[in-house]
Amino acid sequence: MESVQDVQYLDDLLNKTLHLHITDGRMFVGQLKCTDNERNIILAMTHEYRQPSPADVKLAAERHEKGGLPGNVKVDMRKRFLGLVVVPGQYIEKMEVEGPRTPHLTLEADAFDVLTSR
Amino acid sequence: MPEDDLAEEAARLTINGDNSDRGDLGFVAKRLAQEARQTLSSSGGSRGIRDVTEEFTVAAKQLQPGQLVKDEYFTLFEAVGALEIMDPKMDSGYVPLGDTLEPDFDVCKGLPAEQVLWIMDELLRLTAVWHDGYPLSQTIFTSLHVDRLLSPDNRPPYQLSYGDMTLRIMTVEEQLVHIVLRAYCVALVKSCALVLHTIQSQNFYEEEDFVTHLFGRELLPSTGANDAIKLLDEAVKFLDGAEVRQVMRAALLERLHFAQTYISLLITNSADWNTLAAMGRLAETHKLAQPIPEAFSDKVQRQLATSTPPRPMIAISWDEALQRWTEFCADVVEADRLTCFDVCQSPHALHRAIWAFAYREPQPNTFARAYLQTILFASEQITEGMAFFDLMLTDMRDLALAGDVLADPQSFLIEMPSDSRHRCSRIIEMFMDKAFDEYMNLYRMVCQNRCRIRRTFTQSVAIFDSLETEAMKTDAELESITPGIVLPHEDGSGKVALNPLTSWVKYHRLQTMAWTTQLGFETDIYLPHELSMMYWYLMVFAQRRCKLVEHIERFLAARRKRFASSRDARPDDEAAASQEWLAVLHKQADFEASLSSALWQLTELLMTLGILQPPKRDYAQEQLLYDVRMKSYLGIAHDPIPTLEEYMSAAQSDQSVGETCNNVNSTIADAKGCLAFLKKTNPEQGKYVGTEEQWKREIKQLETTCVAVAVQTSQLRRVADKHGKLVSVARDASMKGMLEVSIPLPGSRYHGWWVVPQIRERKK
């Protein structure tokens, strides 16, 4: 019973855009294509993001100042396109999903249906 | 940009799916559409992001080991291509413990002249490697100076330091880097852009021939090639007055001059690459350079957009690199010579020229072949005054319609609609329209790599076959307007017309069939036990070509008889030239038929003697194997190829060993006779203007091949005689243990298209 709900939960996440933060500090953003019980994730159309280095911050600050722009300095994360990747579950520290609908509600709705059908 | 990502992903999918059947393509299309919708409609950014770590982990744990939750269109076949993150062999962004993300090298620091020289030479070496087909990520992009110039953080005017350089006073060593090395790097990068443009404007095969991937970088878009030349000029001016040792100054100036010449040649699309080759003096001054390998690193791949695993930097020696440059320059110069005005006047001569180019040793690189294609196809005409249409019409005229009013260029200018010449011309034009693409492919496809030439020509055969149907219809129409000469059929039964267009298409089809078979020998796709059958088919194709040429010659002779009474010499001159050439074509087809017959008989004999045998295959059926091998020819509607049964009944297994050896020898004698005739033809007769050297060389190689066949046959005869097998009929495989045979590999043959088995007595 529980397994069906969990499969449904994971199924609903397929093709959604995930943000995976891994142990070495990188982040991978891509569409979820496949997962298994070890939490290994296959993402498609993946971009890899890195935190900007101190040199990046310095460069952005210099340019910001030179340009006479107001407000705080905005430093972009370094980004590059990778394509199809598999992230082993053991390296995933945090997972986020993009999108408006929350699976929480789905889970509760399913639970409700199960109860009422009895 | 999401669209670029899609394009990249789509391109990768296309390559993987190249060999899959049509069903996978539908799948892939659905999946791409789905991903496109997702990407373009995703909310993105930091709004609407939800932490699901706990929930996901809990849900995943509930799955069975090995149970997958996956998208229905996602196949595990594709999953194999996924890059595994944190695996050093797959993850180009993985930074091992203790290592830094970026190499620890300051590209802005000044360097002594000796080290700058080494970096410049290293870049030259890497450019040669890139031309060979290795991706930029393993070659030019590994230069940390180039990497800095191309970095996404950099802005025009693309300095090595991101800041403003003009305010500081630089040391000489700093100037060598920021003025000289920078100019050189910019010029080399812009040269890459020009090379890519040439290659991508023409036909080539990605990853087979060349890798055009830019890894998410742009090649200094705000700087033009002419700006690069200006930078080089400034660098030269600086060097002239700089405080540098004279010998180093001279060496550095040579490199700058090389870069200037290289980029200028690319800008003007000039063929004057001799000037570049003349700078072989670079070799002498290279020893002045002091290595600084820290200026190059494969760590750059960590930041390049790449859907491939990390790859090593390529190592070829400096001497090898210079050798490549020299050959490269020679190829471009030769491409220009082979397509000069005189050669282009004759379609056949031009065709020979392109084949000669493709067969240069070593094979010309992708740029050189793209350059040749640019010369031929980039403008509206083959050469001055010879439009593609003219080329094609000349081809038809030379082959089948010499002196005939149908193919006279003047006929096509007649405007009076009631004039039969006007009507015929329009009909012929319509046919030429249909045949145009495939006809031009005859030239274009020879500029591809060898395997692709064979594969595309295999497809051409089917297209020519269907064109033959069109040609027959067109010939019938022409016949109804301008009835041509009619002659009695060769076998005496009824009358026959020339059917010029049909003959023309048929000739090209038969020629293409022969080429695909020959290229099959060259690219080594036939197993030893298949040689016999393939040589038999080659013989049949050549014999059919002979017959066709004879057919055309009969009508040409008849046409000439008619000219005898007219006053205009031009058509007769044309016909005479065509007659001489057809005689050459006839002899060439005769030669091919003879040599392939000899080799068929020899290899057939080896098979029946049990010396050449197919591997043991319990489930193989002759017919199925035949179907697979002859697949591309099975669909031919117009005079279909002989069936498997017909081939097998042609096998001469009723003759004795001695008799077969005699036949082989007499067939070889015929072949040699053909070569003797061909040797005496001049370039105009044989239409080999521009490829005289190649003609001579090929005849020599073919003579050697004939001799080799005779030698091997006598070897076989000797051993057979020794064991008293000379008069036996070979069917009992009785000589099995006495001889061994080896098949020469491509590259170790007298002529790449002819495989002569090497026969040796097996020592007990």
Coordinates of N, CA and C in Angstrom, one line a residue, chain A residues 2-3 6-7 9-11 13-19 22-24 26 28 31-39 41-42 44-45 47-48 50 53 56 59 62-63 66 78-88 91-104, chain B residues 5-6 8-9 12 31 34-35 38-39 42-45 48-53 55-71 74 78-79 81-86 91-95 101-102 153-155 162-164 301-307:
Chain A
E2 N 1.8 1.3 1.0 CA 2.7 2.4 1.1 C 3.5 2.6 -0.2
S3 N 3.9 1.4 -0.7 CA 4.8 1.5 -1.9 C 4.1 2.1 -3.1
D6 N 4.2 5.8 -2.7 CA 5.6 6.4 -2.9 C 5.9 6.4 -4.4
V7 N 5.6 5.3 -5.1 CA 5.8 5.2 -6.5 C 5.1 6.4 -7.2
Y9 N 4.2 9.2 -5.9 CA 4.9 10.4 -5.6 C 6.1 10.7 -6.5
L10 N 6.9 9.6 -6.6 CA 8.1 9.7 -7.5 C 7.7 9.9 -9.0
D11 N 6.7 9.2 -9.3 CA 6.2 9.3 -10.7 C 5.8 10.7 -11.0
L13 N 7.0 13.3 -9.9 CA 8.1 14.2 -10.1 C 8.8 14.0 -11.4
L14 N 8.5 12.9 -12.1 CA 9.2 12.7 -13.4 C 9.0 13.9 -14.3
N15 N 10.1 14.2 -15.0 CA 10.1 15.3 -16.0 C 10.0 16.7 -15.3
K16 N 9.9 16.8 -14.0 CA 10.0 18.1 -13.3 C 11.5 18.5 -13.2
T17 N 11.7 19.7 -13.1 CA 13.1 20.2 -13.0 C 13.5 20.1 -11.5
L18 N 14.6 19.4 -11.3 CA 15.2 19.2 -10.0 C 16.4 20.0 -9.8
H19 N 16.7 20.5 -8.6 CA 18.0 21.1 -8.3 C 18.6 20.1 -7.3
I22 N 25.2 18.6 -4.4 CA 25.9 17.5 -4.0 C 27.1 17.8 -3.1
T23 N 27.8 16.8 -2.6 CA 28.7 16.9 -1.5 C 29.9 17.9 -1.8
D24 N 30.3 18.0 -3.1 CA 31.4 18.9 -3.4 C 31.0 20.3 -3.6
R26 N 28.7 21.5 -5.8 CA 28.1 21.8 -7.1 C 26.6 21.6 -7.0
F28 N 23.3 20.6 -9.6 CA 22.9 20.1 -11.0 C 21.4 20.4 -11.2
Q31 N 16.0 17.8 -15.8 CA 14.7 17.2 -15.7 C 14.9 15.7 -15.2
L32 N 14.1 15.4 -14.2 CA 14.2 14.0 -13.7 C 13.6 13.0 -14.7
K33 N 14.5 12.0 -15.0 CA 14.1 11.0 -15.9 C 13.9 9.6 -15.3
C34 N 14.7 9.4 -14.3 CA 14.7 8.0 -13.7 C 15.3 8.1 -12.3
T35 N 14.8 7.2 -11.4 CA 15.4 7.0 -10.1 C 15.2 5.6 -9.6
D36 N 15.9 5.3 -8.6 CA 15.8 3.9 -8.0 C 15.8 4.0 -6.5
N37 N 15.9 2.8 -5.9 CA 15.8 2.8 -4.4 C 17.0 3.3 -3.7
E38 N 18.1 3.5 -4.5 CA 19.3 4.1 -3.9 C 19.4 5.6 -4.1
R39 N 18.3 6.1 -4.6 CA 18.2 7.6 -4.9 C 19.2 8.0 -6.0
I41 N 19.9 9.4 -9.4 CA 19.0 10.2 -10.2 C 19.6 10.4 -11.6
I42 N 18.7 10.2 -12.6 CA 19.1 10.5 -14.0 C 18.4 11.8 -14.4
A44 N 18.0 14.9 -17.3 CA 18.3 15.3 -18.7 C 18.4 16.8 -18.9
M45 N 19.0 17.3 -19.9 CA 19.2 18.7 -20.2 C 19.8 19.4 -19.0
H47 N 22.3 21.3 -16.4 CA 23.3 22.4 -16.3 C 24.0 22.2 -14.9
E48 N 25.3 22.4 -14.9 CA 26.0 22.3 -13.7 C 26.3 23.7 -13.2
R50 N 28.3 26.1 -10.2 CA 29.3 26.2 -9.2 C 29.2 27.6 -8.5
S53 N 34.0 31.9 -7.3 CA 35.2 31.9 -6.5 C 35.4 33.3 -6.0
D56 N 36.0 35.5 -8.8 CA 34.8 35.9 -9.6 C 34.1 37.1 -8.9
L59 N 36.0 40.3 -9.4 CA 35.8 40.8 -10.8 C 34.5 41.5 -10.9
E62 N 34.5 44.8 -9.1 CA 35.2 45.8 -9.9 C 34.3 46.4 -11.0
R63 N 33.7 45.5 -11.7 CA 32.9 45.9 -12.9 C 31.7 46.7 -12.4
K66 N 32.9 50.1 -11.5 CA 33.3 50.9 -12.7 C 32.1 51.3 -13.5
R78 N 28.7 30.1 -11.7 CA 29.3 29.6 -13.0 C 28.4 28.4 -13.5
K79 N 28.1 28.4 -14.7 CA 27.1 27.5 -15.3 C 27.7 26.9 -16.6
R80 N 27.5 25.6 -16.7 CA 27.8 25.0 -18.0 C 26.8 23.8 -18.3
F81 N 26.6 23.6 -19.6 CA 25.6 22.6 -20.0 C 26.3 21.2 -20.1
L82 N 25.7 20.2 -19.6 CA 26.2 18.8 -19.6 C 25.4 17.8 -20.4
G83 N 24.1 18.0 -20.4 CA 23.3 17.0 -21.1 C 22.7 16.0 -20.1
L84 N 22.9 14.7 -20.5 CA 22.3 13.6 -19.7 C 23.4 13.2 -18.6
V85 N 22.9 13.3 -17.3 CA 23.8 12.9 -16.2 C 23.1 11.9 -15.3
V86 N 23.9 11.1 -14.6 CA 23.4 10.3 -13.5 C 24.1 10.7 -12.2
V87 N 23.4 11.1 -11.2 CA 24.0 11.5 -9.9 C 23.8 10.4 -8.9
P88 N 24.8 9.8 -8.5 CA 24.7 8.7 -7.5 C 24.1 9.2 -6.2
Y91 N 25.9 10.9 -3.1 CA 26.5 12.3 -3.1 C 25.5 13.4 -3.0
I92 N 24.2 13.0 -2.9 CA 23.2 14.1 -2.9 C 23.0 14.6 -1.5
E93 N 23.2 15.9 -1.3 CA 22.9 16.4 0.1 C 21.6 17.1 0.2
K94 N 21.1 17.7 -0.9 CA 19.8 18.3 -0.9 C 19.2 18.3 -2.2
M95 N 17.8 18.1 -2.2 CA 17.1 18.0 -3.5 C 15.9 19.0 -3.4
E96 N 15.8 19.8 -4.5 CA 14.7 20.8 -4.6 C 14.0 20.5 -5.9
V97 N 12.7 20.9 -5.9 CA 12.0 20.7 -7.2 C 11.4 22.1 -7.5
E98 N 11.3 22.4 -8.8 CA 10.7 23.6 -9.3 C 9.2 23.2 -9.6
G99 N 8.3 24.2 -9.4 CA 7.0 24.0 -9.8 C 6.0 24.4 -8.8
P100 N 4.7 24.7 -9.2 CA 3.7 25.2 -8.3 C 3.1 24.2 -7.4
R101 N 2.6 23.0 -8.0 CA 1.8 22.1 -7.2 C 2.7 21.3 -6.3
T102 N 2.2 21.1 -5.1 CA 3.0 20.3 -4.1 C 2.5 18.9 -4.0
P103 N 3.5 18.0 -4.1 CA 3.1 16.6 -4.0 C 2.4 16.3 -2.6
H104 N 2.7 17.0 -1.6 CA 2.0 16.8 -0.3 C 0.5 16.7 -0.5
Chain B
D5 N 20.7 24.5 -26.1 CA 20.8 23.2 -25.3 C 20.0 22.1 -26.0
L6 N 18.8 22.5 -26.5 CA 18.0 21.6 -27.2 C 18.7 21.1 -28.4
E8 N 21.8 21.0 -29.0 CA 23.0 20.1 -28.7 C 22.5 18.7 -28.3
E9 N 21.4 18.7 -27.5 CA 20.9 17.4 -27.1 C 20.3 16.7 -28.3
R12 N 23.1 15.2 -30.4 CA 23.7 14.0 -29.8 C 22.8 12.8 -30.0
R31 N 10.0 12.5 -27.3 CA 10.7 12.9 -26.1 C 11.2 14.3 -26.2
Q34 N 8.5 16.7 -25.7 CA 8.2 16.8 -24.2 C 9.2 17.7 -23.5
E35 N 10.4 17.4 -23.7 CA 11.5 18.2 -23.0 C 11.4 19.6 -23.4
Q38 N 8.8 21.3 -21.4 CA 9.2 21.4 -20.1 C 10.2 22.6 -19.9
T39 N 11.2 22.6 -20.8 CA 12.2 23.6 -20.6 C 11.7 25.0 -20.8
S42 N 9.2 26.0 -17.9 CA 9.5 25.8 -16.5 C 9.6 27.2 -15.9
S43 N 9.3 27.2 -14.6 CA 9.2 28.5 -13.9 C 10.6 29.1 -13.7
G44 N 11.6 28.1 -13.4 CA 13.0 28.5 -13.2 C 13.2 29.5 -12.1
G45 N 14.4 29.9 -11.9 CA 14.7 30.9 -10.9 C 14.5 30.4 -9.5
G48 N 9.3 29.3 -6.5 CA 8.7 28.0 -6.7 C 9.7 26.9 -6.5
I49 N 10.6 27.1 -5.7 CA 11.6 25.9 -5.4 C 11.2 25.4 -4.0
R50 N 11.1 24.1 -4.0 CA 10.7 23.4 -2.7 C 11.7 22.3 -2.4
D51 N 12.1 22.3 -1.1 CA 13.0 21.3 -0.6 C 12.2 19.9 -0.5
V52 N 12.6 18.9 -1.2 CA 11.9 17.6 -1.1 C 12.9 16.5 -0.7
T53 N 14.0 16.9 -0.1 CA 15.1 15.9 0.2 C 14.5 14.8 1.1
E55 N 11.3 13.9 1.8 CA 10.2 13.1 1.2 C 10.7 12.2 0.1
F56 N 11.6 12.7 -0.7 CA 12.1 11.9 -1.8 C 12.9 10.7 -1.3
T57 N 13.8 11.0 -0.3 CA 14.6 9.9 0.3 C 13.7 8.8 0.9
V58 N 12.7 9.2 1.6 CA 11.7 8.2 2.2 C 11.0 7.4 1.1
A59 N 10.6 8.1 0.1 CA 9.8 7.5 -1.0 C 10.7 6.5 -1.8
A60 N 11.9 6.9 -2.0 CA 12.9 6.1 -2.8 C 13.2 4.8 -2.1
K61 N 13.4 5.0 -0.7 CA 13.7 3.8 0.1 C 12.7 2.7 0.0
Q62 N 11.4 3.1 -0.3 CA 10.4 2.1 -0.3 C 10.4 1.3 -1.6
L63 N 11.2 1.7 -2.6 CA 11.2 0.9 -3.8 C 12.0 -0.4 -3.5
Q64 N 11.7 -1.4 -4.4 CA 12.4 -2.6 -4.3 C 13.8 -2.4 -4.9
P65 N 14.8 -3.2 -4.5 CA 16.1 -3.1 -5.1 C 16.0 -3.4 -6.6
G66 N 16.5 -2.6 -7.4 CA 16.4 -2.8 -8.9 C 15.1 -2.2 -9.5
Q67 N 14.2 -1.8 -8.7 CA 13.0 -1.2 -9.2 C 13.2 0.2 -9.7
L68 N 12.8 0.5 -10.9 CA 13.1 1.9 -11.4 C 11.8 2.6 -11.5
V69 N 11.8 3.9 -11.2 CA 10.7 4.8 -11.6 C 11.3 5.7 -12.7
K70 N 10.7 5.5 -13.9 CA 11.3 6.2 -15.0 C 10.2 6.7 -16.0
D71 N 10.6 7.7 -16.7 CA 9.7 8.3 -17.7 C 9.5 7.2 -18.9
F74 N 11.8 7.3 -21.8 CA 13.3 7.3 -21.5 C 13.7 5.8 -21.6
E78 N 19.6 4.8 -23.8 CA 20.1 6.2 -23.6 C 20.9 6.4 -22.3
A79 N 20.4 5.7 -21.3 CA 21.0 5.9 -20.0 C 22.5 5.5 -20.0
G81 N 24.6 6.5 -22.0 CA 25.4 7.6 -22.3 C 25.4 8.7 -21.3
A82 N 24.7 8.5 -20.1 CA 24.7 9.5 -19.1 C 26.0 9.6 -18.4
L83 N 26.5 10.8 -18.1 CA 27.7 11.0 -17.4 C 27.5 10.8 -16.0
E84 N 28.4 10.0 -15.4 CA 28.2 9.7 -13.9 C 29.0 10.8 -13.1
I85 N 28.2 11.5 -12.4 CA 28.9 12.6 -11.6 C 29.7 12.0 -10.5
M86 N 30.8 12.6 -10.2 CA 31.8 12.2 -9.2 C 32.6 11.0 -9.6
D91 N 33.1 12.4 -15.1 CA 32.7 13.7 -14.7 C 33.8 14.7 -14.9
S92 N 33.7 15.5 -16.0 CA 34.8 16.4 -16.3 C 34.9 17.5 -15.3
G93 N 33.9 17.7 -14.4 CA 33.9 18.7 -13.4 C 34.4 18.3 -12.1
Y94 N 34.8 17.0 -12.0 CA 35.3 16.4 -10.7 C 36.6 17.0 -10.3
V95 N 36.8 17.5 -9.1 CA 38.0 18.0 -8.7 C 38.5 17.1 -7.6
L101 N 40.3 23.8 -8.5 CA 39.5 23.8 -9.7 C 40.2 24.3 -10.9
E102 N 40.9 25.4 -10.8 CA 41.6 26.0 -11.9 C 43.1 25.8 -11.8
D153 N 33.6 35.2 -18.8 CA 33.7 36.4 -18.0 C 34.4 37.6 -18.7
N154 N 35.1 37.3 -19.8 CA 35.8 38.3 -20.6 C 34.9 39.1 -21.4
R155 N 35.3 40.3 -21.7 CA 34.5 41.3 -22.5 C 35.4 41.8 -23.6
Y162 N 41.3 41.1 -17.0 CA 39.9 41.6 -17.2 C 39.9 43.1 -17.1
G163 N 40.9 43.6 -16.4 CA 41.0 45.1 -16.1 C 41.5 45.9 -17.2
D164 N 41.8 47.1 -17.0 CA 42.3 48.0 -18.0 C 43.8 47.9 -18.0
Q301 N 38.8 21.7 -19.2 CA 37.6 20.9 -19.5 C 36.5 20.9 -18.4
R302 N 37.0 21.3 -17.2 CA 36.1 21.3 -16.0 C 35.1 22.4 -16.2
Q303 N 35.4 23.4 -17.0 CA 34.5 24.5 -17.1 C 33.9 24.7 -18.5
L304 N 34.2 23.7 -19.4 CA 33.6 23.8 -20.8 C 32.3 23.0 -20.8
A305 N 31.4 23.5 -21.5 CA 30.1 22.8 -21.7 C 30.4 21.5 -22.5
T306 N 30.3 20.4 -21.9 CA 30.6 19.2 -22.7 C 29.8 18.0 -22.2
S307 N 29.2 17.3 -23.1 CA 28.4 16.1 -22.8 C 29.2 14.9 -22.9

